[in-house]
Every structure is written in C-alpha cells, then in structure tokens.
mmCIF file of C-alpha atoms and ligand atoms in Angstrom:
data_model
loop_
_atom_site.group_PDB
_atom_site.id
_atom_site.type_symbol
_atom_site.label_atom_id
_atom_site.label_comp_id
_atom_site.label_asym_id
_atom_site.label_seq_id
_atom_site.Cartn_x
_atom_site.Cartn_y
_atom_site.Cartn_z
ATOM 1 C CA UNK A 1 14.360 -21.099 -3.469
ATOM 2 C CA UNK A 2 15.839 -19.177 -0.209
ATOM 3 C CA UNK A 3 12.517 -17.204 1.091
ATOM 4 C CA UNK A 4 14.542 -14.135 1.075
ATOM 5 C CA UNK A 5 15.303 -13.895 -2.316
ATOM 6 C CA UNK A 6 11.925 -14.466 -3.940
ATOM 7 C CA UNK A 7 11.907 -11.633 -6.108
ATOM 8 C CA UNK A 8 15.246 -11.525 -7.348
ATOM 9 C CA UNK A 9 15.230 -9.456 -10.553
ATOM 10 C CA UNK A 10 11.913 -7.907 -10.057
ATOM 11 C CA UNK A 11 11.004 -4.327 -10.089
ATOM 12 C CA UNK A 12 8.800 -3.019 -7.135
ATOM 13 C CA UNK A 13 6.791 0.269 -7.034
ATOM 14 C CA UNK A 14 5.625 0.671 -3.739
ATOM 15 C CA UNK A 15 4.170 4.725 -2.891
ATOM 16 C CA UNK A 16 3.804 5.901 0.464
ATOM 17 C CA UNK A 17 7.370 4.107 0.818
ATOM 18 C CA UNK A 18 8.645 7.383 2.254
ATOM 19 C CA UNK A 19 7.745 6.115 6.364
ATOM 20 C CA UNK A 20 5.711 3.885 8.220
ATOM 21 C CA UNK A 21 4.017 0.737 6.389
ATOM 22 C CA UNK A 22 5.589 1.605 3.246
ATOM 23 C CA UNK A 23 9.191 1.935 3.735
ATOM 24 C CA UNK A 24 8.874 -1.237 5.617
ATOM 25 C CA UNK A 25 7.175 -2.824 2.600
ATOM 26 C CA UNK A 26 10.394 -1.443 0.477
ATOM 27 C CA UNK A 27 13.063 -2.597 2.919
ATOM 28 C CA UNK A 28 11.181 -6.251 2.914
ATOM 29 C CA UNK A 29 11.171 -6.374 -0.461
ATOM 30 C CA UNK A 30 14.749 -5.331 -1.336
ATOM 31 C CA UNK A 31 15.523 -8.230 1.470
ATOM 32 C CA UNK A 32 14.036 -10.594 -1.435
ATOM 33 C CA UNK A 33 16.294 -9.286 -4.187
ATOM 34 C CA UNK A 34 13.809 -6.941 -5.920
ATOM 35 C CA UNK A 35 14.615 -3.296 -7.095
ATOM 36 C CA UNK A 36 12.331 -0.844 -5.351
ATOM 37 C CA UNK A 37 11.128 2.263 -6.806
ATOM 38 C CA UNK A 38 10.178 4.226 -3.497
ATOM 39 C CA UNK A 39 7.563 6.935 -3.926
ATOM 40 C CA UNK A 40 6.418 9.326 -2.112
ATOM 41 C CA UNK A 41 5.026 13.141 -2.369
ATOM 42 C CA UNK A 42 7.902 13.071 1.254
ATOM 43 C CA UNK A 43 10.850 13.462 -1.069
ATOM 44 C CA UNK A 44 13.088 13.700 2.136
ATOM 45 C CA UNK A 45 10.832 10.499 3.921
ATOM 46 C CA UNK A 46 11.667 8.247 0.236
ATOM 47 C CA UNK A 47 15.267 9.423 0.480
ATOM 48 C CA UNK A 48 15.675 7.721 3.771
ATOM 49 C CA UNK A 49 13.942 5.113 2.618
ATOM 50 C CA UNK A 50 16.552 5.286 0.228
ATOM 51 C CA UNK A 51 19.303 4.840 2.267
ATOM 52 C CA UNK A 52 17.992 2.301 4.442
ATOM 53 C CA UNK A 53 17.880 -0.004 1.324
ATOM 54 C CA UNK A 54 20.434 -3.220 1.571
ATOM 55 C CA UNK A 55 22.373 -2.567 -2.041
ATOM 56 C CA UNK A 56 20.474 -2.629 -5.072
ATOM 57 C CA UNK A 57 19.770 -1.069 -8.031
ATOM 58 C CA UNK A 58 16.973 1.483 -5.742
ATOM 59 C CA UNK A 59 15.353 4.881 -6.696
ATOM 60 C CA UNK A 60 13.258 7.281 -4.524
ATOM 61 C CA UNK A 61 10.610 9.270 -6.771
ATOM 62 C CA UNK A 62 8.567 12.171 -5.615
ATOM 63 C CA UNK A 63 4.942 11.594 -6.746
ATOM 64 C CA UNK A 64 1.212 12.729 -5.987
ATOM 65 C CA UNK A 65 -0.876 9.766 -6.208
ATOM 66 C CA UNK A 66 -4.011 11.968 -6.815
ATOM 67 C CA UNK A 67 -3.077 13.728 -9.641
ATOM 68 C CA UNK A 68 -2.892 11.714 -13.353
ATOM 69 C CA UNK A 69 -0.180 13.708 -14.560
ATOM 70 C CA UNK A 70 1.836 13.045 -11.658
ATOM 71 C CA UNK A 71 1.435 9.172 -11.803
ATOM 72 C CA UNK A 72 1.636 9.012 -15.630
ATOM 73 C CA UNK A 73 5.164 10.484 -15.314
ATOM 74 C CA UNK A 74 6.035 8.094 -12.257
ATOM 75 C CA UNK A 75 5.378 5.451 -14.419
ATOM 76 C CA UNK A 76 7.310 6.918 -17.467
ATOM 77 C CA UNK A 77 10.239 7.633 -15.346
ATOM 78 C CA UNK A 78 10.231 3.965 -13.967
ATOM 79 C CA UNK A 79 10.489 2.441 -17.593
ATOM 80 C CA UNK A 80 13.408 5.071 -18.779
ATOM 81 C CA UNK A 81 15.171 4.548 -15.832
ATOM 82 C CA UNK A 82 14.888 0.197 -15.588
ATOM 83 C CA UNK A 83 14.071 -0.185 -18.926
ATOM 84 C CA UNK A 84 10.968 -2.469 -17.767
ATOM 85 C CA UNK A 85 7.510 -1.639 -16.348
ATOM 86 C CA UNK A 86 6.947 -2.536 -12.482
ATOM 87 C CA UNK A 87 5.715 -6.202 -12.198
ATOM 88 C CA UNK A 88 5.328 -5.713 -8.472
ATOM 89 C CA UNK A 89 3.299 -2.854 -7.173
ATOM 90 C CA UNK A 90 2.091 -2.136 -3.095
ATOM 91 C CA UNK A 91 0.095 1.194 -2.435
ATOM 92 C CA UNK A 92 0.479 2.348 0.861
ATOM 93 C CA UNK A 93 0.461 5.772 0.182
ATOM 94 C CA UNK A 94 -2.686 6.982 2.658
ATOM 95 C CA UNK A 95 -3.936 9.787 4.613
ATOM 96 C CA UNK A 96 -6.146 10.186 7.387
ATOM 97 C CA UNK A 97 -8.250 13.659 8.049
ATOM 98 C CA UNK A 98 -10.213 12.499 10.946
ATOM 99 C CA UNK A 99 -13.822 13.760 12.247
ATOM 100 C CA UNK A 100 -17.037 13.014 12.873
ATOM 101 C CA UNK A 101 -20.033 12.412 10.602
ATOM 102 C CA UNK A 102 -21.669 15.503 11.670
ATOM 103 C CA UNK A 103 -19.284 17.816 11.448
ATOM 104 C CA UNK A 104 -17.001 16.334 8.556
ATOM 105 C CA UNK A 105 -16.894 19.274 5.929
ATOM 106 C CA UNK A 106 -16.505 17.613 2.171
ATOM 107 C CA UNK A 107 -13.240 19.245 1.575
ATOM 108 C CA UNK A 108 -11.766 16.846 4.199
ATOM 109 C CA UNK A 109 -14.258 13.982 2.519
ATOM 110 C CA UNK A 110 -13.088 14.510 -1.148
ATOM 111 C CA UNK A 111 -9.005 14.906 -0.156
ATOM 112 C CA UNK A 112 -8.884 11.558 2.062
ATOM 113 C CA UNK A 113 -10.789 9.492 -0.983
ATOM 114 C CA UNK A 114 -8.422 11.485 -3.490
ATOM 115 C CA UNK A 115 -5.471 9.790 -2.006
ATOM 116 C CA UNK A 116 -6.878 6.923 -0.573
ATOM 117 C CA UNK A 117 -9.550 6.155 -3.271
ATOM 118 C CA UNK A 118 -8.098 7.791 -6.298
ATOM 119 C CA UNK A 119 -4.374 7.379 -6.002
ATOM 120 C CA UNK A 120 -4.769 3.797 -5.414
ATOM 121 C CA UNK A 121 -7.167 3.717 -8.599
ATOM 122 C CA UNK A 122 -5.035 5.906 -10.716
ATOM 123 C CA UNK A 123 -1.674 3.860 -9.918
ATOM 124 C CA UNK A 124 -3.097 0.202 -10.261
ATOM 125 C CA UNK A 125 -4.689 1.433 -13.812
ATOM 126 C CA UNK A 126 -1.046 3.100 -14.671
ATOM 127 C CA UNK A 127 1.043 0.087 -13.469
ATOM 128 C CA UNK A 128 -1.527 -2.562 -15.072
ATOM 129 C CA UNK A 129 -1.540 -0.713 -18.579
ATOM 130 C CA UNK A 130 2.679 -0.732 -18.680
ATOM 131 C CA UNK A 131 2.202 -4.208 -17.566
ATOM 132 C CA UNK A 132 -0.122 -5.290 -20.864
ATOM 133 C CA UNK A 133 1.649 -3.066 -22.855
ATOM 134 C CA UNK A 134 4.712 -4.324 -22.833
ATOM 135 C CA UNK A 135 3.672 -7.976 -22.848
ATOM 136 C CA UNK A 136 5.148 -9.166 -19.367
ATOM 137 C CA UNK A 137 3.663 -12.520 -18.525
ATOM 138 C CA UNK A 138 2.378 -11.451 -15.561
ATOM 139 C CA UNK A 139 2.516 -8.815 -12.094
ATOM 140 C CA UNK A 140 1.343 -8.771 -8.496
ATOM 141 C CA UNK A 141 -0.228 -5.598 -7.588
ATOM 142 C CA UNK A 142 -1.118 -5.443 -3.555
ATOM 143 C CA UNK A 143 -3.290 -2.590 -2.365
ATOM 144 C CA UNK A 144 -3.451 -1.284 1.591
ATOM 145 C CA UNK A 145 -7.025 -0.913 2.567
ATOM 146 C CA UNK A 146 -7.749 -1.293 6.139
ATOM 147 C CA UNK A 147 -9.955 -3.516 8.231
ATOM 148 C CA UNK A 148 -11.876 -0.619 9.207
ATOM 149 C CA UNK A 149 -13.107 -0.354 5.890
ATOM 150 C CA UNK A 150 -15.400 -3.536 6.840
ATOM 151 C CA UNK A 151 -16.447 -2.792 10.261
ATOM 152 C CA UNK A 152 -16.140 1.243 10.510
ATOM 153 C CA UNK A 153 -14.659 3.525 13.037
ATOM 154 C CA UNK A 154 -15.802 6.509 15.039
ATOM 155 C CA UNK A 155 -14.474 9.653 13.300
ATOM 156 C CA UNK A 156 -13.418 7.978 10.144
ATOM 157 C CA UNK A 157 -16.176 8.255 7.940
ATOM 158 C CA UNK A 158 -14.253 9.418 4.981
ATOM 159 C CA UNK A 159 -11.166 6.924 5.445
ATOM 160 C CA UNK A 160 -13.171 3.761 5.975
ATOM 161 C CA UNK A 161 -15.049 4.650 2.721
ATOM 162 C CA UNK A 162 -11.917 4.977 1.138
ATOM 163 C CA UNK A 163 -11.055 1.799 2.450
ATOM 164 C CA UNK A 164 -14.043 0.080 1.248
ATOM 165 C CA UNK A 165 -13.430 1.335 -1.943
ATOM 166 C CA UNK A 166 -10.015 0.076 -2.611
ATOM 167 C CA UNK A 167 -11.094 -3.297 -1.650
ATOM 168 C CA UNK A 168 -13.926 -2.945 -4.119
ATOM 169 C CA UNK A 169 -11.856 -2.072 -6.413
ATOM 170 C CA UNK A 170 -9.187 -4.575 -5.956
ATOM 171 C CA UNK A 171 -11.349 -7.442 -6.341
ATOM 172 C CA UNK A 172 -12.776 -5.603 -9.580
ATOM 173 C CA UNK A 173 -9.191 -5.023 -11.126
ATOM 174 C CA UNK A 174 -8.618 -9.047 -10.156
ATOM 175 C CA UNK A 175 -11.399 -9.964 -12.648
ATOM 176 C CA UNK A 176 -10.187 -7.786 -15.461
ATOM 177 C CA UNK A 177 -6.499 -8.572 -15.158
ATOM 178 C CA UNK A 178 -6.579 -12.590 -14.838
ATOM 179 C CA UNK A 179 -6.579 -13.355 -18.129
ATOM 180 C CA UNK A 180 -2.815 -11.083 -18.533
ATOM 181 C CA UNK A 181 -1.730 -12.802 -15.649
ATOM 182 C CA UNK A 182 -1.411 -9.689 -13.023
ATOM 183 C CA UNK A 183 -3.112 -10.968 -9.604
ATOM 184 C CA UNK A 184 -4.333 -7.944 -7.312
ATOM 185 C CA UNK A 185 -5.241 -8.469 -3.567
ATOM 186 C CA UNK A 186 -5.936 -6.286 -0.916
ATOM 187 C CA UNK A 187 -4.186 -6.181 2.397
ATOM 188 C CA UNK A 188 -6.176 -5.288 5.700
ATOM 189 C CA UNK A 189 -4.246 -3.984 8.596
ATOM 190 C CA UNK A 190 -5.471 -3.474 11.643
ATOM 191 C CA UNK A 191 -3.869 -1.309 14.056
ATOM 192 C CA UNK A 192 -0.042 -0.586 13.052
ATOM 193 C CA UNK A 193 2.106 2.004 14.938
ATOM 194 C CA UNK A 194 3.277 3.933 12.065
ATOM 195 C CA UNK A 195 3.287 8.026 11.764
ATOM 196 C CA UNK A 196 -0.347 7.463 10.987
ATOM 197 C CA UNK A 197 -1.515 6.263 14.271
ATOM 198 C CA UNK A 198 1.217 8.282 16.212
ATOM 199 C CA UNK A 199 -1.484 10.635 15.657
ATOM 200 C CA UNK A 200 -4.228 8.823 17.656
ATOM 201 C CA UNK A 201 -4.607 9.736 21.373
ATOM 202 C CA UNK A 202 -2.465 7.081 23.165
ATOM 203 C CA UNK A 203 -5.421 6.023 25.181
ATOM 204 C CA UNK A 204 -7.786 5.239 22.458
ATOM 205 C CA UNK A 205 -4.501 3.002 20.998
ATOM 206 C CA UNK A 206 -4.136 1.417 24.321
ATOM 207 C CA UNK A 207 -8.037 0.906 24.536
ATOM 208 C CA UNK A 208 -7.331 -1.042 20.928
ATOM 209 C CA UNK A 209 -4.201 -3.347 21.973
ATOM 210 C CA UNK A 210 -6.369 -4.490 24.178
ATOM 211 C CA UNK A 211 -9.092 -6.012 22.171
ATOM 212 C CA UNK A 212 -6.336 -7.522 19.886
ATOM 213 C CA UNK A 213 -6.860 -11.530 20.496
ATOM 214 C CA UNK A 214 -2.963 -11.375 20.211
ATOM 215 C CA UNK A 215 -2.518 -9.050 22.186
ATOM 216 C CA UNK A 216 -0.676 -6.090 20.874
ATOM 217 C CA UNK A 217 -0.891 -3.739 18.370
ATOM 218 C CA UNK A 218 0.809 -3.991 15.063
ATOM 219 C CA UNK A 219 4.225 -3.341 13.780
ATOM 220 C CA UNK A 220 5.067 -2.489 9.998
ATOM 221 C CA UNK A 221 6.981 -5.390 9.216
ATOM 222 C CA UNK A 222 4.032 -7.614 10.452
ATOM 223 C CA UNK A 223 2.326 -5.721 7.254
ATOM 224 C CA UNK A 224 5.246 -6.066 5.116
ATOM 225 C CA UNK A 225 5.615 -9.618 5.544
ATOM 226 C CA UNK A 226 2.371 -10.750 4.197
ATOM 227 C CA UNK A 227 3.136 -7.916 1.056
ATOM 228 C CA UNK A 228 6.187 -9.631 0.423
ATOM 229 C CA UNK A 229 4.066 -13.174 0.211
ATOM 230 C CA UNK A 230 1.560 -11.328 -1.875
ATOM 231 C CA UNK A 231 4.509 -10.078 -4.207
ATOM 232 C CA UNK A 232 5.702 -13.839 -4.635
ATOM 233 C CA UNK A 233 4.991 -16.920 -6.787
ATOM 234 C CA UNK A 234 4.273 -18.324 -3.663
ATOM 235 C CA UNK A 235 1.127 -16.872 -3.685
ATOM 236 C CA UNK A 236 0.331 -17.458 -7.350
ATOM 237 C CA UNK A 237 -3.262 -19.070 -7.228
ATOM 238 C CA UNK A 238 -4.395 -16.081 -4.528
ATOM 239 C CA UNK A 239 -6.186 -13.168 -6.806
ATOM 240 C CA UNK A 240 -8.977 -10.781 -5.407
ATOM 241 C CA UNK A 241 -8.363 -11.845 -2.283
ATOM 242 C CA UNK A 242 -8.531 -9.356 1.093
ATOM 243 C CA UNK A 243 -5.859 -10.234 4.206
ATOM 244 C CA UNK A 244 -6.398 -9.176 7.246
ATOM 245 C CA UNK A 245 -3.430 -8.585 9.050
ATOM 246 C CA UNK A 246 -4.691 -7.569 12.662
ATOM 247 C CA UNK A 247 -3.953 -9.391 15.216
ATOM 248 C CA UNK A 248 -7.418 -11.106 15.604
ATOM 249 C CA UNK A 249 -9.440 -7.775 15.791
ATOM 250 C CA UNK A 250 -12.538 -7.779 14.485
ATOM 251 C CA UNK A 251 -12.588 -11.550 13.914
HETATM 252 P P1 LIG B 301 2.087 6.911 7.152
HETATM 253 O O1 LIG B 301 1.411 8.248 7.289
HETATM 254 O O2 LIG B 301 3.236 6.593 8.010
HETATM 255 O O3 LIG B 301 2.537 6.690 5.634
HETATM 256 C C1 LIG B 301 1.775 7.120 4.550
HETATM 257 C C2 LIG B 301 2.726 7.578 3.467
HETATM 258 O O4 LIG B 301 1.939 7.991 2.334
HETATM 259 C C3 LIG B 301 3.578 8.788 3.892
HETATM 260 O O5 LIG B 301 4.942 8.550 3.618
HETATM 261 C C4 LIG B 301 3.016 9.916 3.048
HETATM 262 O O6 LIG B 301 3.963 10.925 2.706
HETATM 263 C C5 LIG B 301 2.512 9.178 1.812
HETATM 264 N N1 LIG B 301 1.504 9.931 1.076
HETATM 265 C C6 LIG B 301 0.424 10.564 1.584
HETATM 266 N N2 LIG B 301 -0.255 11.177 0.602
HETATM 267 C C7 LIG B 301 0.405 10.905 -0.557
HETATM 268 C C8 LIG B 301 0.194 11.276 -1.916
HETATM 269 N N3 LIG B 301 -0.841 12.053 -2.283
HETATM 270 N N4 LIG B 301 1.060 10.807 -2.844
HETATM 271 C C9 LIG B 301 2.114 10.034 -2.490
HETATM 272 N N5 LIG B 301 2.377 9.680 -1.209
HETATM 273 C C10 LIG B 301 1.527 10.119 -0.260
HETATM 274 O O7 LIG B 301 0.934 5.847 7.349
HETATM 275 P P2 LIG B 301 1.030 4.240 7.472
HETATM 276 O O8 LIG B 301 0.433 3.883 8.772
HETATM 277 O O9 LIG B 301 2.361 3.761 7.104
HETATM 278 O O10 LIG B 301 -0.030 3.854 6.353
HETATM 279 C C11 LIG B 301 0.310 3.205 5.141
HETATM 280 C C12 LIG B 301 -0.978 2.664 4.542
HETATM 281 O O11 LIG B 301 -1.536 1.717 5.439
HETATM 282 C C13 LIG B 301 -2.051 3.734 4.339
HETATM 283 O O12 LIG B 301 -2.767 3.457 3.152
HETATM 284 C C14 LIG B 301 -2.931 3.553 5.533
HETATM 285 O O13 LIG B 301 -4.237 4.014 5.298
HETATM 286 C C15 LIG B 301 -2.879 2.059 5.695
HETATM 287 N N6 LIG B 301 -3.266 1.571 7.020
HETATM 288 C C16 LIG B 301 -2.549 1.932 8.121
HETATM 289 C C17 LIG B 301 -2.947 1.444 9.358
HETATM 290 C C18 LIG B 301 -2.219 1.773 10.613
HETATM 291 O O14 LIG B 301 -2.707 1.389 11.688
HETATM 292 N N7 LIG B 301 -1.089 2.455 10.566
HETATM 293 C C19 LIG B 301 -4.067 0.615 9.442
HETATM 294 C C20 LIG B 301 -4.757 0.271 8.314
HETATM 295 C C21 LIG B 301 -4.341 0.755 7.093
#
C-alpha cells in the first residue's frame, strides 16, 4: 500500500490539533487519507488547522478536554456528523504552568494534571467506549506524554507528573482494550519547537539542542510521523508501548 495513504477511510480525532504538535499530527494524517476531526478549546487555532487540511471530508470542533460534558458531546457530535465512532485517536492537547517545587501553588498543580492528566483520561475512556459500542474491530489510540515525564525537569513538577501519568495510564488502557482490538501507546517527545516551548527562555532551549545526540531540537512533523506509524496497521503488534521521539536525549 502507498505509505501515504495508510488510513484511507479512517476517522481521526486528534485534540490540541488547533497549533503546534497537533495540527501537525492532523495535516500528517489527512496526508494518509484519513478524515480528521480537529479539536481544540482554540476554535480560531482548529479553524486554521482547518484550512491547512489537503481535501477531505475535515471538521474543526471546539472542546475542553477537562470537562466530561464537554468530551461526551465531542464524541456525540463526531458520530452524528460521520456516522462512525473515531477508530484513530492522538491527544496532544497539553498545557504547561511552569514553577518550582517550592513555590508551585496547587491551583497551577490541579489545572496542568486536569488537562494533561484528565483530558487525556476522559477522551481515551470516551473514544474507547464508542469504539466497543459500536462493535468496530478495532482502533489505535496514541497519547502525547513527554520524556520528561521519566527523567523530570526543573520547574515542571506538575507537567512531568502529568506526563507520568498518561504513560501509566496508557499502558493500563493497553491491557483492558486488547481483547476489542484498540492498541494504545504513548508517544515521548523530547524537545519540539511548538507554541509550547516558544515560551521557554531561548537560552535554556539552546542549552537543550545541545545535549541532543542528533543535534537539534525537534520539529512537529518529526512527532507526527511516528503518530501516523502508531495510527497504522503497520504498527499492529505494538500495544502499551512508550516512543521516544527526542533526538537521543536522555538515552
Ligand atoms: P501547543 O501549546 O502548541 O499545543 C497544545 C494545544 O492544546 C493548543 O492548541 C491548545 O489550545 C490545546 N489545548 C490546551 N488545553 C486544552 C483543553 N483543555 N482542551 C482542548 N485543547 C486544549 O503545544 P505542543 O508543543 O504542540 O504540545 C502538544 C502536546 O505535546 C502536549 O501534550 C505537550 O505536553 C506535548 N509535548 C510537547 C513537547 C514540546 O517540546 N513542544 C515536548 C513533550 C511533550
């Protein structure tokens, strides 16, 4: 089969596709021949998304991964609108809320694991239950932690938690979902220039592209790339498995 149409027919969900890692994971994936659902609480950020799409049968979707409600109706909307649950789902959507151990107050704490932590729990269970429930013979679901979830970071006590956690839970939701068929892996990427890190002092990123063993930092697409092999049959005997995509950091 042509590499770049390995998901012909299939409907992608991918959140945080409204910039950075995300709308590169829906551009890579409509490159393959799958419908994307793009969502995003960044209505305008999806919309561009949106129209950076090659043609396709697309749809941007405003949605707050860290509310229930919010997610339930995502997934509603997605089966009124294709008429088929999502067999293909990447959360991206993150935030960071950087600080300190010592003077990290919880309110940053609890809203960086209720989007990192939560969201990604509350839209695996959503897109796994439409999955059972409608008796599809099977589903890829790929989930963005971080590498910093294994080895920590100054100032990111809450995120690599957060991180930790989806990996955790990844791996979990790989044992329970086997036997329907739906693989779930994790993704671990390193250091990506994205909105995210456009935020990080461009010394401390230099400082970083240096220790890469390949000497430079990330790009989306390098992240997208290995999403769109996750997404695939050609990865069909990988569940519960975590993929750093780094660079060599950390190794
Ligand atoms: P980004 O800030 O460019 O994109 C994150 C997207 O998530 C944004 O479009 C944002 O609007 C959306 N979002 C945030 N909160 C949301 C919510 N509650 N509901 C729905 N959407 C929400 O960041 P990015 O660098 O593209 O990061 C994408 C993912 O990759 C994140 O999970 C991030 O933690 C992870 N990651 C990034 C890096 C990096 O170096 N950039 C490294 C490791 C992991």
């Amino acid at each position: 089969m042509a590499a770049h149409l390995r998901l012909r027919g299939a409907l992608a969900l991918v959140t945080g596709g409204g910039g950075g890692i995300g709308r590169a994971v829906c551009r890579r994936l409509a490159r393959e021949g799958a419908s994307v659902a793009i969502a995003d609480r960044d209505e305008a950020g999806a919309a561009e998304t949106l129209r950076s799409l090659p043609p396709g049968d697309h749809e941007a979707v405003r949605v707050d991964v860290g509310r229930a409600e919010s997610v339930a109706e995502l997934v509603d909307r997605l089966q009124a609108r294709f008429s088929r649950p999502a067999t293909v789902c990447v959360s991206c959507a993150g935030i960071t809320m950087d600080e300190f151990l010592l003077k990290q107050s919880e309110a940053a704490f609890d809203a960086v694991l209720r989007v990192n932590l939560k969201g990604t729990f509350l839209v695996t269970q959503a897109v796994a239950r439409a999955l059972v429930e409608s008796g599809a013979s099977g589903g890829s679901i790929i989930n963005v932690g971080s590498v910093v979830g294994k080895v920590g970071n100054l100032g990111q006590v809450n995120y690599a938690a957060s991180k930790a956690g989806v990996e955790a839970l990844s791996k979990t939701a790989a044992k329970e979902l086997a036997r329907y068929g739906i693989r779930c892996n994790t993704v671990l990427p390193g250091f990506i220039r994205s909105p995210m890190t456009d935020k990080v002092p461009a010394k401390v990123l230099d400082k970083f592209a240096a220790m890469v063993p390949l000497g430079r930092l990330g790009e989306p697409e390098d992240v997208a790339d290995v999403c769109a092999f996750l997404a695939s049959e050609e990865s069909r005997y990988i569940t519960g498995a975590s993929l750093e995509v780094t660079g060599g950091l950390f190794i």
